[in-house]
Rosetta silent file (secondary structure, phi, psi, omega in degrees, C-alpha in Angstrom):
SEQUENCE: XXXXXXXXXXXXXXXXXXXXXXXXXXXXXXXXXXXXXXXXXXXXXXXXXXXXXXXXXXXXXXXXXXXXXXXXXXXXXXXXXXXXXXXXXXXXXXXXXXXXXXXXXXXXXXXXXXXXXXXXXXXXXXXXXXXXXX
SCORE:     score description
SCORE:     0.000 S_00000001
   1 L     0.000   -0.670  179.358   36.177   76.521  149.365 S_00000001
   2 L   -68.749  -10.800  179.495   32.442   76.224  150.200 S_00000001
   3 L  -108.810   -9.365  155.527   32.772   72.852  151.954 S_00000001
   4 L   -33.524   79.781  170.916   35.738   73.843  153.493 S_00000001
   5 L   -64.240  125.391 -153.011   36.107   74.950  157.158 S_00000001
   6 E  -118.112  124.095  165.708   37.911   78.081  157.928 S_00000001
   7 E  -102.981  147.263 -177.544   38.277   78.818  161.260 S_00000001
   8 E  -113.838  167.171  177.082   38.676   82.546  161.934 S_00000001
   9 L   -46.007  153.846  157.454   40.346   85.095  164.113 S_00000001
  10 H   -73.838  -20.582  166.153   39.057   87.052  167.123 S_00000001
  11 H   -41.094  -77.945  175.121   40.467   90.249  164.555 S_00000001
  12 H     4.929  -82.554 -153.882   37.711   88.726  162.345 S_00000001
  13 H   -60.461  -45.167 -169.033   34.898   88.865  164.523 S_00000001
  14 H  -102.162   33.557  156.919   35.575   92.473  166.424 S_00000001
  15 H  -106.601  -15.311  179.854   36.326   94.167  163.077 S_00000001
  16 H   -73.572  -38.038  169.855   32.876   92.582  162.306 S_00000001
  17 L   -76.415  -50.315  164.506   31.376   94.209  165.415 S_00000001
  18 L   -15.524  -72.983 -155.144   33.403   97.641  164.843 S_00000001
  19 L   -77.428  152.310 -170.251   31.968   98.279  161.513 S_00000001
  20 L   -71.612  -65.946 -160.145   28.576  100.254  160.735 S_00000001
  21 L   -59.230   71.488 -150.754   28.883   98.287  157.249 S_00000001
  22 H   -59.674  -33.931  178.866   28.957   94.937  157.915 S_00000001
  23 H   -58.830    5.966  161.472   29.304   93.866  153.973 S_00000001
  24 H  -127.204   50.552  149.629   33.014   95.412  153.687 S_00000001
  25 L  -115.265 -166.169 -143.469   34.435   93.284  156.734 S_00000001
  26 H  -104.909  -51.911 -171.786   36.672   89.791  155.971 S_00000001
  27 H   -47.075  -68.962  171.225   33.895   88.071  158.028 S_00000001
  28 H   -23.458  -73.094  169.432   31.205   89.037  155.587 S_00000001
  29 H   -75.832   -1.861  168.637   33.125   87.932  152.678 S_00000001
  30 H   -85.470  -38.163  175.441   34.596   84.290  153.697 S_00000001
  31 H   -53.068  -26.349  170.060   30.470   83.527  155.059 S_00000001
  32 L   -80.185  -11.540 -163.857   29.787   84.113  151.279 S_00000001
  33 L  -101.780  -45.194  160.527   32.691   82.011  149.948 S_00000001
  34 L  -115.491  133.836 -171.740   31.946   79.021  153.178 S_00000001
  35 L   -79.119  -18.178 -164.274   29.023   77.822  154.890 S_00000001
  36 L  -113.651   68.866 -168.128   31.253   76.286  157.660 S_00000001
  37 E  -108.134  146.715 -168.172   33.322   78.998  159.560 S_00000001
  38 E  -132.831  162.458  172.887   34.317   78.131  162.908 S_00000001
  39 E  -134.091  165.268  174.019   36.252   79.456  166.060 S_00000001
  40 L   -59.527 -178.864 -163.175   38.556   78.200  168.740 S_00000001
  41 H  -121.307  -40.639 -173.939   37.593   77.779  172.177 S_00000001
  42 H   -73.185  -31.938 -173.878   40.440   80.619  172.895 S_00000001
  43 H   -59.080  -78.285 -163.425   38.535   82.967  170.615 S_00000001
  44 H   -45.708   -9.325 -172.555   35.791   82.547  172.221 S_00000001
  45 H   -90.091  -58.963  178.436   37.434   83.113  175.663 S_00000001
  46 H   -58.699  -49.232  164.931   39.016   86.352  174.253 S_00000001
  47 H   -28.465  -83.741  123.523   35.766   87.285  172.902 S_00000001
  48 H    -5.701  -45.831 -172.388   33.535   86.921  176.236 S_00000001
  49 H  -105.498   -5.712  174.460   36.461   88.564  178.272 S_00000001
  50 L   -92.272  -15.358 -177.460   36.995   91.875  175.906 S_00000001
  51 L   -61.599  169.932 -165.503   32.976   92.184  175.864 S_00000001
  52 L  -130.868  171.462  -88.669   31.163   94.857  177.974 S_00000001
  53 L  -156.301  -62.984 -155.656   28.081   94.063  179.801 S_00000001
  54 L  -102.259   -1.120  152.876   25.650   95.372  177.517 S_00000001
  55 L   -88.685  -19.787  151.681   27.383   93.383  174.534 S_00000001
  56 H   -14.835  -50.355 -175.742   27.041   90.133  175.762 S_00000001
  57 H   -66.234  -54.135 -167.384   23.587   89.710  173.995 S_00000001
  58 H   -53.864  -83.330 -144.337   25.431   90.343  170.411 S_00000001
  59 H   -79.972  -11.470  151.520   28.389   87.942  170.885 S_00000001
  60 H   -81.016  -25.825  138.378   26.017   85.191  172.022 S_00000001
  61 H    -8.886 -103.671  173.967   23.853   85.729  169.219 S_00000001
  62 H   -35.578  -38.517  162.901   26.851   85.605  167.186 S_00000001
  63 H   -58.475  -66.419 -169.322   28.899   83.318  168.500 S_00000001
  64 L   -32.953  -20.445 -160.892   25.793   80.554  168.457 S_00000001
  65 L  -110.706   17.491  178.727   26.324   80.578  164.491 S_00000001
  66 L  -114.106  139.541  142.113   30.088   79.149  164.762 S_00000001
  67 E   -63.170  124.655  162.496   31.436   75.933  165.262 S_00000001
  68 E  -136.899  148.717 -168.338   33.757   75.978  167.827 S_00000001
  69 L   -63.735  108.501 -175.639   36.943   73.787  168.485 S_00000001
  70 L   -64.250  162.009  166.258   37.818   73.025  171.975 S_00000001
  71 L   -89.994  125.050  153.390   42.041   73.329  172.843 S_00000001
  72 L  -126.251 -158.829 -159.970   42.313   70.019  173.711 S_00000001
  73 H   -74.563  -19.973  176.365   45.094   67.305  174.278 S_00000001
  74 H   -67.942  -63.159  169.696   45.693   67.569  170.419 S_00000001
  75 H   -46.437  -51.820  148.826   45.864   70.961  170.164 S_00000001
  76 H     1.194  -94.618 -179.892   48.290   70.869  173.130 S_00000001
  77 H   -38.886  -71.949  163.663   50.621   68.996  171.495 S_00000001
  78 H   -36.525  -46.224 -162.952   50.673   70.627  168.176 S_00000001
  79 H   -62.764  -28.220 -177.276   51.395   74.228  170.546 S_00000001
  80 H   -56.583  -66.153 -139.803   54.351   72.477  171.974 S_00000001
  81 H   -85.133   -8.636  127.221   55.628   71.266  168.813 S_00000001
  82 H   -31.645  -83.626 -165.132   54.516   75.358  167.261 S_00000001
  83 H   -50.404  -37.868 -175.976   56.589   76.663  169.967 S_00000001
  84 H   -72.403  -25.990 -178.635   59.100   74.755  170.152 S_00000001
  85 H   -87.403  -23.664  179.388   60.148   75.510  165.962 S_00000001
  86 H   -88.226  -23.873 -179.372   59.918   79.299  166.787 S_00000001
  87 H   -56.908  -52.216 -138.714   62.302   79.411  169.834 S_00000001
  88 H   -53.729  -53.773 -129.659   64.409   77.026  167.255 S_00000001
  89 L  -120.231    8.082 -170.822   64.085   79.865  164.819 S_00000001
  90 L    64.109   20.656 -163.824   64.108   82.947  167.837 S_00000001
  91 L  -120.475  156.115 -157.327   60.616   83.876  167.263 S_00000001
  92 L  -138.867  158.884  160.490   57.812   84.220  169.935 S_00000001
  93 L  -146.806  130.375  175.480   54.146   84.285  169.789 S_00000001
  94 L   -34.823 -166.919 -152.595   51.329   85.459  172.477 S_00000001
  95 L  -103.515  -67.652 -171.847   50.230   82.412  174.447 S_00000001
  96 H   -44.599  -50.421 -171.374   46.362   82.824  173.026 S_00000001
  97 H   -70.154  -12.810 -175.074   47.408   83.105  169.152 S_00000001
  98 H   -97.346   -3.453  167.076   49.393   80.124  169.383 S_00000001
  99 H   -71.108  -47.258  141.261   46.694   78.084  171.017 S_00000001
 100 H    -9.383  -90.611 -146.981   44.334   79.568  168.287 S_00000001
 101 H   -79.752  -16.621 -177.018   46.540   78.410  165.369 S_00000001
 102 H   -75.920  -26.619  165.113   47.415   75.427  167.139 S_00000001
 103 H   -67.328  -21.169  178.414   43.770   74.493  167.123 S_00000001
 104 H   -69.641  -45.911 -147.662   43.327   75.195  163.574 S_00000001
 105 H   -74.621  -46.665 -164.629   46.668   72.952  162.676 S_00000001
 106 L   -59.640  -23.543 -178.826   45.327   70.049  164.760 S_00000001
 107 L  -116.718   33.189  165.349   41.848   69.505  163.252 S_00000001
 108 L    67.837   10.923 -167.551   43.682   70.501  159.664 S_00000001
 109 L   -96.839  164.118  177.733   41.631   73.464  159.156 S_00000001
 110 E   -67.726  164.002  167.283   42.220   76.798  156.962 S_00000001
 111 E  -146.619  170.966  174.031   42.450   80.422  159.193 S_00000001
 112 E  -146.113  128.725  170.551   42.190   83.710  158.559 S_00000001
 113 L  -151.360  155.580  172.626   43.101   86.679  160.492 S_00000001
 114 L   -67.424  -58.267  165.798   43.275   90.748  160.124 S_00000001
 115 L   -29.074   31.240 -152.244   46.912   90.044  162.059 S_00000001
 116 H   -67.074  -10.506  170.687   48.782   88.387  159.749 S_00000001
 117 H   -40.214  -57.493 -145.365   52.008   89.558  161.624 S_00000001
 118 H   -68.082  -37.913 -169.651   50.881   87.643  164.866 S_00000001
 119 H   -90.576  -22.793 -143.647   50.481   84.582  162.877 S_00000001
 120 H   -82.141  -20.031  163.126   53.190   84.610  159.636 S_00000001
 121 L   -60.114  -44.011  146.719   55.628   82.501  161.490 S_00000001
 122 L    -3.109   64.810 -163.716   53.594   79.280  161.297 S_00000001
 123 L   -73.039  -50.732 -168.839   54.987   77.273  158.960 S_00000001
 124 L   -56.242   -7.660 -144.761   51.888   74.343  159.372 S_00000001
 125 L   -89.197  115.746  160.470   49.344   77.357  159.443 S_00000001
 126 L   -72.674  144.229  173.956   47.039   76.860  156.516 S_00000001
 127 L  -125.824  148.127  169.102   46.052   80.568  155.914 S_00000001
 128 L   -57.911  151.116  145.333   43.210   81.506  153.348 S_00000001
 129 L   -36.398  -67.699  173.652   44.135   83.090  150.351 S_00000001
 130 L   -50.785  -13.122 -168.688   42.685   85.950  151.837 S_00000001
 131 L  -106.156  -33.321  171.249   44.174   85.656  154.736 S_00000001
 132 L   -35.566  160.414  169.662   47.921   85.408  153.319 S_00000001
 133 L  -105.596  -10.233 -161.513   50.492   87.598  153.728 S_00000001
 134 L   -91.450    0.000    0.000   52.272   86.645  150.647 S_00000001
């Protein structure tokens, strides 16, 4: 999985700020297991708008060391075509996580999230091993 790109959660990242210990959060261990972890354009949006004034400096720091995906016209599409199999199936998702996983499905990449609720409907959703629910 080291050449792999995993894009991760916004859980990820602000159980990564939470903790004194940074070496027991999920972020910690997928940067040892892949050099390439990336976020969403929606993360980062989520990110930026849950921050405080005086945290700003951290999550640009931090942020600066991700790739991140824009939601584009691809991404779109896949949310439609996301959305459209959970009404099929009676099932809902927030607006953000399905733009999130829709960005992951569209450029083919792995996720991760603390949240696997918010996500387990997904059937296209590669999830990490670590990141499974099953």
């Amino acid at each position: 999985m080291a050449n792999q790109i995993i894009m991760v959660d916004t859980s990820i990242l602000i159980d990564y700020f939470r903790k004194k210990d940074k070496s027991k959060t999920r972020l910690f261990d997928l940067s040892q297991k892949s050099d390439n972890l990336c976020i969403s354009s929606i993360t980062e949006f989520e990110i930026y708008t849950g921050a405080k004034d005086d945290q700003a400096n951290f999550w640009k720091k931090m942020l600066s060391n991700f790739i991140v995906f824009p939601f584009d016209s691809d991404a779109a599409l896949v949310a439609v075509e996301v959305q459209n199999k959970l009404k099929r199936r009676r099932k809902s998702i927030d607006k953000a996580d399905l733009f999130i996983a829709a960005t992951a499905i569209a450029r083919d990449l792995y996720f991760d999230t603390l949240n696997h609720k918010h996500f387990e409907h997904i059937e296209d959703l590669k999830m990490t091993k670590s990141g499974s629910s099953n």
